[in-house]
Coordinates of C-alpha atoms in Angstrom, one line a residue:
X1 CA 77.2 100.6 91.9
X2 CA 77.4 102.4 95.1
X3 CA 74.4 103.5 96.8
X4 CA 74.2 107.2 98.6
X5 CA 72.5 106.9 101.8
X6 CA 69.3 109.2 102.0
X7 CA 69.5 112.4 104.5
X8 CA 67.0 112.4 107.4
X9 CA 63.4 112.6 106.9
X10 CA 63.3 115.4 109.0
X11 CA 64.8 117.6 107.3
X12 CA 63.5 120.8 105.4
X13 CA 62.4 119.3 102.0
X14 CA 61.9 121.6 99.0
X15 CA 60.5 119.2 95.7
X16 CA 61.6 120.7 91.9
X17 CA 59.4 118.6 89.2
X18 CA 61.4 119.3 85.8
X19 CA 58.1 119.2 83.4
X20 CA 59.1 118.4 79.9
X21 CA 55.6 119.7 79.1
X22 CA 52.7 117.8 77.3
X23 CA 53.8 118.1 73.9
X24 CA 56.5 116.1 72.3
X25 CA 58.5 118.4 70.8
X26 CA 59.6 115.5 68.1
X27 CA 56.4 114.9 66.6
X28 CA 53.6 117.4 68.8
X29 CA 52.0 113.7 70.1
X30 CA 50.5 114.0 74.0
X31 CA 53.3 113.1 76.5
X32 CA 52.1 110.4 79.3
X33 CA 53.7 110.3 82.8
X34 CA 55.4 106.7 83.5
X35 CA 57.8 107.6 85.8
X36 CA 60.4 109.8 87.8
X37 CA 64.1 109.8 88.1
X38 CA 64.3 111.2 91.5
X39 CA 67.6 112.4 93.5
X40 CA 68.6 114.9 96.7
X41 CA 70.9 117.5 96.6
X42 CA 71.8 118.5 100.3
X43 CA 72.0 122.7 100.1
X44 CA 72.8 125.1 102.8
X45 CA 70.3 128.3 102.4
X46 CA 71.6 131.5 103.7
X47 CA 70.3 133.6 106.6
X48 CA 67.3 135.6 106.1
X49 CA 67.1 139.2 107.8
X50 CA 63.5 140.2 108.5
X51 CA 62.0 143.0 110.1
X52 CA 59.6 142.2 113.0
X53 CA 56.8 145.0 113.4
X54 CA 55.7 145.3 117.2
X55 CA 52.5 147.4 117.0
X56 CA 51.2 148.2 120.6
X57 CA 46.9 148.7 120.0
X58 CA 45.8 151.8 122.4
X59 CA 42.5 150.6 123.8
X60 CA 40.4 153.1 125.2
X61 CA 37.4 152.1 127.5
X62 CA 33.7 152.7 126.8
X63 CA 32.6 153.4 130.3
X64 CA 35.7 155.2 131.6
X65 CA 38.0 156.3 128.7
X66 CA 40.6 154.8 130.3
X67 CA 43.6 154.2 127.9
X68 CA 44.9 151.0 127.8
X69 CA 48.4 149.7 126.3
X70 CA 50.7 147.2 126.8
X71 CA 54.5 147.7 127.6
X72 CA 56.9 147.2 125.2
X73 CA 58.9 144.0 125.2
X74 CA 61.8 144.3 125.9
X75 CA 65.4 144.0 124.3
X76 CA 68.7 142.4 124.0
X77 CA 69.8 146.1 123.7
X78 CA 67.4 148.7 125.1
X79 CA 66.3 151.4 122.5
X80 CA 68.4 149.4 119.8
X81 CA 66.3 147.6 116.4
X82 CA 68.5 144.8 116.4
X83 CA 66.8 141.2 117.8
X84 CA 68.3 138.8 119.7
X85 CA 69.0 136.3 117.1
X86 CA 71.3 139.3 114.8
X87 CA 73.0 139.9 117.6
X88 CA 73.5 136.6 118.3
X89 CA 74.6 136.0 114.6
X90 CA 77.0 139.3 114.4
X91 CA 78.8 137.5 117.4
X92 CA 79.4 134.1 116.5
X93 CA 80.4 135.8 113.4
X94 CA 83.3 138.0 114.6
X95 CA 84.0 135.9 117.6
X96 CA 83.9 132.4 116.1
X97 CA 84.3 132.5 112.5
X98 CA 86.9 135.5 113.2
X99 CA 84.8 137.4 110.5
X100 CA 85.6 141.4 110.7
X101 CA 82.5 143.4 111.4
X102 CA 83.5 145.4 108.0
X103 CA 83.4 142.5 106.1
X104 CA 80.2 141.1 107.8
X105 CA 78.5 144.2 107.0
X106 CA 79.3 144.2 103.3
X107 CA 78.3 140.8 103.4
X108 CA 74.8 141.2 104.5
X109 CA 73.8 144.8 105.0
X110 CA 71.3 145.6 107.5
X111 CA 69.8 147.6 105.9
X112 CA 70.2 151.0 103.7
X113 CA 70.3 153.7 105.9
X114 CA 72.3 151.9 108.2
X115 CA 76.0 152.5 108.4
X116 CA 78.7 150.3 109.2
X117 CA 79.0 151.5 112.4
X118 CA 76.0 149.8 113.5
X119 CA 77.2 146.3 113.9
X120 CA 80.7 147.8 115.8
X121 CA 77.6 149.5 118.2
X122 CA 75.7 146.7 118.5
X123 CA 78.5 144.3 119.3
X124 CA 79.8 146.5 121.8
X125 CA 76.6 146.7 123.8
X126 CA 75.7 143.0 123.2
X127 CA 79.1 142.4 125.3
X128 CA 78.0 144.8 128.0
X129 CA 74.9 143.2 128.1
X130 CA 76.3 139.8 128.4
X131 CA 79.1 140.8 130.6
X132 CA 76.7 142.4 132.9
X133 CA 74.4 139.0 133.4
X134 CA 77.6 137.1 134.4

């Protein structure tokens, strides 16, 4: 018998113990650990859309009253929500994997009050943007 080689290490690891319980279900007699029958299933798990709340403290100073605030970092796509890495992703998408931005947004929604015509926007301006640093 043929033996599969092992993935790396250093992969993500996720561990799933199927528990038979403590009782056997035959008789009701305690059930003892003596071993494990262990194997790896390589998975792919899907992109993850998160929402990144920037909140900017206003300071104000004891002796002066002075307000104090830092500047607001900046974006791919200035007064646009979308990060660097959906843009990114919304790219390789229609560009690489010839993906329709239609289809992308049925796919993974970004979120519900946001129309379809947000990607088209945001891929637009992500190619000015890029066009523009060249």
């Amino acid at each position: 018998m043929r033996r599969r080689t092992r993935v790396s290490e250093e992969a993500a690891r996720e561990r799933k113990e199927l528990d038979p319980g403590t009782c056997c279900r035959d008789c009701g007699g305690e059930l003892r650990l003596v071993g494990e029958d262990a194997s790896e299933i390589l998975d792919m798990i899907a992109a993850q859309m998160k929402v990144i709340e920037v909140a900017r403290l206003k300071i104000s100073c004891g002796c002066c009253e002075k307000m104090v605030q830092l500047p607001a970092p900046s974006r791919p796509i200035p007064g646009s929500m979308a990060g660097a890495g959906l843009l990114a992703y919304i790219l390789v998408s229609k560009f690489d994997d010839h993906l329709p931005l239609y289809r992308l947004n049925e796919i993974h929604p970004h979120g519900r009050r946001h129309s379809g015509q947000h990607a088209v926007d945001w891929c637009g301006r992500a190619m000015q943007v890029l066009l523009a640093a060249d």
